[in-house]
Amino acid sequence: GLMFHELAHQVLYIDDDTAFNESFARAVELEGVRRWMDLHGTPKLAQNYLTQKHYEKDFLQLVKITTEQLKDLYQEEIDAGEMRQRKAQIFDNMRNQYQQIKISWDGYDAYDNWFAKDLNNAKLGAISIYRDYVPAFQALLRENNNDLNAFYAAAERIGELPKEQRQKEMQRLGEMTNLSSSTD
């Protein structure tokens, strides 16, 4: 996956748009691994990969919940001392929830280093920025009949748009994904 991700940056990279670049690379990574598994994967390897993706989904859900809790906290009109205390409680709760999740993972510990270091808003934001537009890029791939060359060309055309238009197009594609998944 890492190889597909890093190679994707060689195919397309837009200056000053981390969300676009990282989401594009993540979408290529996921598609690359899927295709590689179809050709070369064994049932055991496929199961291991699916298990890892399940753990990642749990982790991402925990990050999302924590981010939402912090957003709610920042909307409150409280003094700075109480804000810091409650923020620390939210991060402590996140760590405790992670330990509970790990129990169901039979000790899988790939995220231990992430939790071992200081938790802060920037760290949470970095997680989401790598995934913000992944559903939009997946919709763009489907829109191009899963043809990677056509997908790359379409992504490049979007990348050439001014940033505001690019963001609107990515939001539109993401909304298409939300609409199609709500009708499934």
mmCIF file of C-alpha atoms in Angstrom:
data_model
loop_
_atom_site.group_PDB
_atom_site.id
_atom_site.type_symbol
_atom_site.label_atom_id
_atom_site.label_comp_id
_atom_site.label_asym_id
_atom_site.label_seq_id
_atom_site.Cartn_x
_atom_site.Cartn_y
_atom_site.Cartn_z
ATOM 1 C CA GLY A 1 0.000 0.000 0.000
ATOM 2 C CA LEU A 2 2.766 2.417 0.890
ATOM 3 C CA MET A 3 4.428 1.820 -2.465
ATOM 4 C CA PHE A 4 1.210 2.589 -4.361
ATOM 5 C CA HIS A 5 0.649 5.661 -2.190
ATOM 6 C CA GLU A 6 4.100 7.118 -2.779
ATOM 7 C CA LEU A 7 4.059 6.322 -6.489
ATOM 8 C CA ALA A 8 0.729 8.138 -6.777
ATOM 9 C CA HIS A 9 2.479 11.336 -5.723
ATOM 10 C CA GLN A 10 4.744 10.872 -8.755
ATOM 11 C CA VAL A 11 1.682 10.726 -10.999
ATOM 12 C CA LEU A 12 -0.050 13.810 -9.593
ATOM 13 C CA TYR A 13 0.939 16.421 -7.052
ATOM 14 C CA ILE A 14 -0.681 19.831 -6.636
ATOM 15 C CA ASP A 15 1.305 22.513 -4.820
ATOM 16 C CA ASP A 16 -0.284 23.758 -1.585
ATOM 17 C CA ASP A 17 -3.158 21.260 -1.436
ATOM 18 C CA THR A 18 -2.328 18.551 1.061
ATOM 19 C CA ALA A 19 -5.902 17.259 1.326
ATOM 20 C CA PHE A 20 -6.114 16.770 -2.447
ATOM 21 C CA ASN A 21 -2.664 15.171 -2.748
ATOM 22 C CA GLU A 22 -2.956 12.820 0.196
ATOM 23 C CA SER A 23 -6.508 11.779 -0.576
ATOM 24 C CA PHE A 24 -5.565 11.104 -4.204
ATOM 25 C CA ALA A 25 -2.597 8.993 -3.075
ATOM 26 C CA ARG A 26 -4.751 7.159 -0.517
ATOM 27 C CA ALA A 27 -7.396 6.372 -3.144
ATOM 28 C CA VAL A 28 -4.703 5.076 -5.519
ATOM 29 C CA GLU A 29 -3.206 3.060 -2.652
ATOM 30 C CA LEU A 30 -6.531 1.396 -1.865
ATOM 31 C CA GLU A 31 -7.249 0.633 -5.523
ATOM 32 C CA GLY A 32 -3.697 -0.576 -6.110
ATOM 33 C CA VAL A 33 -3.847 -2.964 -3.174
ATOM 34 C CA ARG A 34 -7.277 -4.211 -4.264
ATOM 35 C CA ARG A 35 -6.005 -4.940 -7.766
ATOM 36 C CA TRP A 36 -2.780 -6.496 -6.505
ATOM 37 C CA MET A 37 -4.768 -8.741 -4.162
ATOM 38 C CA ASP A 38 -7.012 -9.801 -7.048
ATOM 39 C CA LEU A 39 -3.958 -10.892 -9.037
ATOM 40 C CA HIS A 40 -1.487 -12.101 -6.421
ATOM 41 C CA GLY A 41 -3.198 -12.319 -3.069
ATOM 42 C CA THR A 42 -3.797 -15.475 -1.131
ATOM 43 C CA PRO A 43 -6.910 -16.018 0.973
ATOM 44 C CA LYS A 44 -4.820 -15.635 4.140
ATOM 45 C CA LEU A 45 -3.194 -12.417 2.913
ATOM 46 C CA ALA A 46 -6.580 -11.037 1.864
ATOM 47 C CA GLN A 47 -8.035 -11.863 5.278
ATOM 48 C CA ASN A 48 -5.099 -10.208 7.055
ATOM 49 C CA TYR A 49 -5.532 -7.094 4.935
ATOM 50 C CA LEU A 50 -9.284 -6.961 5.623
ATOM 51 C CA THR A 51 -8.635 -7.379 9.339
ATOM 52 C CA GLN A 52 -6.119 -4.535 9.272
ATOM 53 C CA LYS A 53 -8.633 -2.337 7.410
ATOM 54 C CA HIS A 54 -11.238 -3.148 10.073
ATOM 55 C CA TYR A 55 -8.818 -2.035 12.797
ATOM 56 C CA GLU A 56 -8.056 1.123 10.839
ATOM 57 C CA LYS A 57 -11.778 1.853 10.546
ATOM 58 C CA ASP A 58 -12.164 1.511 14.327
ATOM 59 C CA PHE A 59 -9.213 3.846 14.864
ATOM 60 C CA LEU A 60 -10.576 6.421 12.407
ATOM 61 C CA GLN A 61 -13.978 6.299 14.086
ATOM 62 C CA LEU A 62 -12.304 6.991 17.437
ATOM 63 C CA VAL A 63 -10.452 9.962 15.915
ATOM 64 C CA LYS A 64 -13.698 11.257 14.403
ATOM 65 C CA ILE A 65 -15.617 10.987 17.683
ATOM 66 C CA THR A 66 -12.827 12.728 19.583
ATOM 67 C CA THR A 67 -12.618 15.494 16.984
ATOM 68 C CA GLU A 68 -16.376 16.059 17.272
ATOM 69 C CA GLN A 69 -16.152 16.165 21.076
ATOM 70 C CA LEU A 70 -13.403 18.774 20.862
ATOM 71 C CA LYS A 71 -15.388 20.863 18.366
ATOM 72 C CA ASP A 72 -18.342 20.814 20.764
ATOM 73 C CA LEU A 73 -16.063 21.811 23.643
ATOM 74 C CA TYR A 74 -14.631 24.753 21.693
ATOM 75 C CA GLN A 75 -18.166 26.068 21.131
ATOM 76 C CA GLU A 76 -18.710 26.407 24.856
ATOM 77 C CA GLU A 77 -18.074 29.687 26.597
ATOM 78 C CA ILE A 78 -15.823 28.595 29.451
ATOM 79 C CA ASP A 79 -12.592 29.940 30.869
ATOM 80 C CA ALA A 80 -9.241 28.804 29.503
ATOM 81 C CA GLY A 81 -8.370 26.703 32.555
ATOM 82 C CA GLU A 82 -11.545 24.665 32.392
ATOM 83 C CA MET A 83 -11.129 24.364 28.612
ATOM 84 C CA ARG A 84 -7.638 22.853 29.039
ATOM 85 C CA GLN A 85 -8.858 20.493 31.761
ATOM 86 C CA ARG A 86 -11.801 19.231 29.723
ATOM 87 C CA LYS A 87 -9.637 18.906 26.610
ATOM 88 C CA ALA A 88 -7.208 16.771 28.609
ATOM 89 C CA GLN A 89 -10.138 14.638 29.804
ATOM 90 C CA ILE A 90 -11.289 14.114 26.219
ATOM 91 C CA PHE A 91 -7.802 12.969 25.204
ATOM 92 C CA ASP A 92 -7.551 10.703 28.271
ATOM 93 C CA ASN A 93 -10.915 9.218 27.346
ATOM 94 C CA MET A 94 -9.650 8.653 23.800
ATOM 95 C CA ARG A 95 -6.610 6.775 25.121
ATOM 96 C CA ASN A 96 -8.829 4.660 27.391
ATOM 97 C CA GLN A 97 -11.199 3.862 24.535
ATOM 98 C CA TYR A 98 -8.232 2.846 22.400
ATOM 99 C CA GLN A 99 -7.139 0.383 25.087
ATOM 100 C CA GLN A 100 -10.655 -1.081 25.123
ATOM 101 C CA ILE A 101 -10.710 -1.368 21.339
ATOM 102 C CA LYS A 102 -7.335 -3.117 21.376
ATOM 103 C CA ILE A 103 -8.816 -5.882 23.540
ATOM 104 C CA SER A 104 -11.191 -6.757 20.689
ATOM 105 C CA TRP A 105 -8.212 -6.635 18.316
ATOM 106 C CA ASP A 106 -6.423 -9.458 20.143
ATOM 107 C CA GLY A 107 -3.524 -7.172 21.005
ATOM 108 C CA TYR A 108 -2.975 -5.605 17.565
ATOM 109 C CA ASP A 109 -0.826 -2.618 18.484
ATOM 110 C CA ALA A 110 -0.031 -0.711 15.289
ATOM 111 C CA TYR A 111 -1.405 2.528 16.745
ATOM 112 C CA ASP A 112 0.436 2.364 20.083
ATOM 113 C CA ASN A 113 3.187 4.737 18.961
ATOM 114 C CA TRP A 114 0.594 7.248 17.770
ATOM 115 C CA PHE A 115 -1.044 7.231 21.201
ATOM 116 C CA ALA A 116 2.273 7.209 23.073
ATOM 117 C CA LYS A 117 3.099 10.702 21.861
ATOM 118 C CA ASP A 118 1.281 13.888 22.826
ATOM 119 C CA LEU A 119 -2.268 14.112 21.504
ATOM 120 C CA ASN A 120 -3.341 17.465 20.101
ATOM 121 C CA ASN A 121 -5.621 19.074 17.531
ATOM 122 C CA ALA A 122 -2.970 19.104 14.816
ATOM 123 C CA LYS A 123 -2.389 15.374 15.236
ATOM 124 C CA LEU A 124 -6.109 14.657 14.876
ATOM 125 C CA GLY A 125 -6.343 16.988 11.871
ATOM 126 C CA ALA A 126 -3.466 15.240 10.139
ATOM 127 C CA ILE A 127 -5.401 11.970 10.254
ATOM 128 C CA SER A 128 -8.456 13.408 8.539
ATOM 129 C CA ILE A 129 -6.553 15.427 5.920
ATOM 130 C CA TYR A 130 -5.216 12.175 4.454
ATOM 131 C CA ARG A 131 -8.763 10.969 3.911
ATOM 132 C CA ASP A 132 -10.994 13.997 3.301
ATOM 133 C CA TYR A 133 -11.439 13.441 -0.437
ATOM 134 C CA VAL A 134 -10.886 9.678 -0.683
ATOM 135 C CA PRO A 135 -14.587 8.953 -1.313
ATOM 136 C CA ALA A 136 -14.599 11.675 -3.984
ATOM 137 C CA PHE A 137 -11.602 10.129 -5.745
ATOM 138 C CA GLN A 138 -13.210 6.695 -5.516
ATOM 139 C CA ALA A 139 -16.325 8.163 -7.162
ATOM 140 C CA LEU A 140 -14.107 9.705 -9.858
ATOM 141 C CA LEU A 141 -12.533 6.293 -10.497
ATOM 142 C CA ARG A 142 -15.995 4.734 -10.869
ATOM 143 C CA GLU A 143 -17.050 7.638 -13.104
ATOM 144 C CA ASN A 144 -14.125 6.664 -15.350
ATOM 145 C CA ASN A 145 -15.134 2.986 -15.450
ATOM 146 C CA ASN A 146 -12.247 1.995 -13.158
ATOM 147 C CA ASP A 147 -9.805 2.893 -15.938
ATOM 148 C CA LEU A 148 -6.736 4.198 -14.096
ATOM 149 C CA ASN A 149 -5.390 6.209 -17.041
ATOM 150 C CA ALA A 150 -8.726 7.974 -17.497
ATOM 151 C CA PHE A 151 -8.955 8.467 -13.725
ATOM 152 C CA TYR A 152 -5.474 10.020 -13.595
ATOM 153 C CA ALA A 153 -6.357 12.374 -16.465
ATOM 154 C CA ALA A 154 -9.623 13.394 -14.768
ATOM 155 C CA ALA A 155 -7.863 13.948 -11.449
ATOM 156 C CA GLU A 156 -5.222 16.040 -13.195
ATOM 157 C CA ARG A 157 -7.932 18.194 -14.821
ATOM 158 C CA ILE A 158 -9.482 18.777 -11.400
ATOM 159 C CA GLY A 159 -6.040 19.512 -9.981
ATOM 160 C CA GLU A 160 -5.528 22.250 -12.569
ATOM 161 C CA LEU A 161 -8.621 24.115 -11.372
ATOM 162 C CA PRO A 162 -8.190 27.074 -9.024
ATOM 163 C CA LYS A 163 -8.217 25.800 -5.435
ATOM 164 C CA GLU A 164 -11.747 26.975 -4.618
ATOM 165 C CA GLN A 165 -13.198 25.347 -7.752
ATOM 166 C CA ARG A 166 -11.147 22.206 -7.060
ATOM 167 C CA GLN A 167 -12.592 21.967 -3.560
ATOM 168 C CA LYS A 168 -16.134 22.428 -4.890
ATOM 169 C CA GLU A 169 -15.597 19.684 -7.469
ATOM 170 C CA MET A 170 -14.232 17.331 -4.814
ATOM 171 C CA GLN A 171 -17.219 18.111 -2.588
ATOM 172 C CA ARG A 172 -19.565 17.416 -5.514
ATOM 173 C CA LEU A 173 -17.909 14.066 -6.148
ATOM 174 C CA GLY A 174 -18.039 13.259 -2.445
ATOM 175 C CA GLU A 175 -21.733 14.078 -2.352
ATOM 176 C CA MET A 176 -22.286 11.700 -5.275
ATOM 177 C CA THR A 177 -20.717 8.991 -3.146
ATOM 178 C CA ASN A 178 -22.990 9.853 -0.228
ATOM 179 C CA LEU A 179 -26.051 9.774 -2.476
ATOM 180 C CA SER A 180 -25.144 6.423 -4.042
ATOM 181 C CA SER A 181 -24.425 4.826 -0.678
ATOM 182 C CA SER A 182 -27.713 6.084 0.769
ATOM 183 C CA THR A 183 -29.648 4.446 -2.097
ATOM 184 C CA ASP A 184 -27.888 1.064 -1.777
#
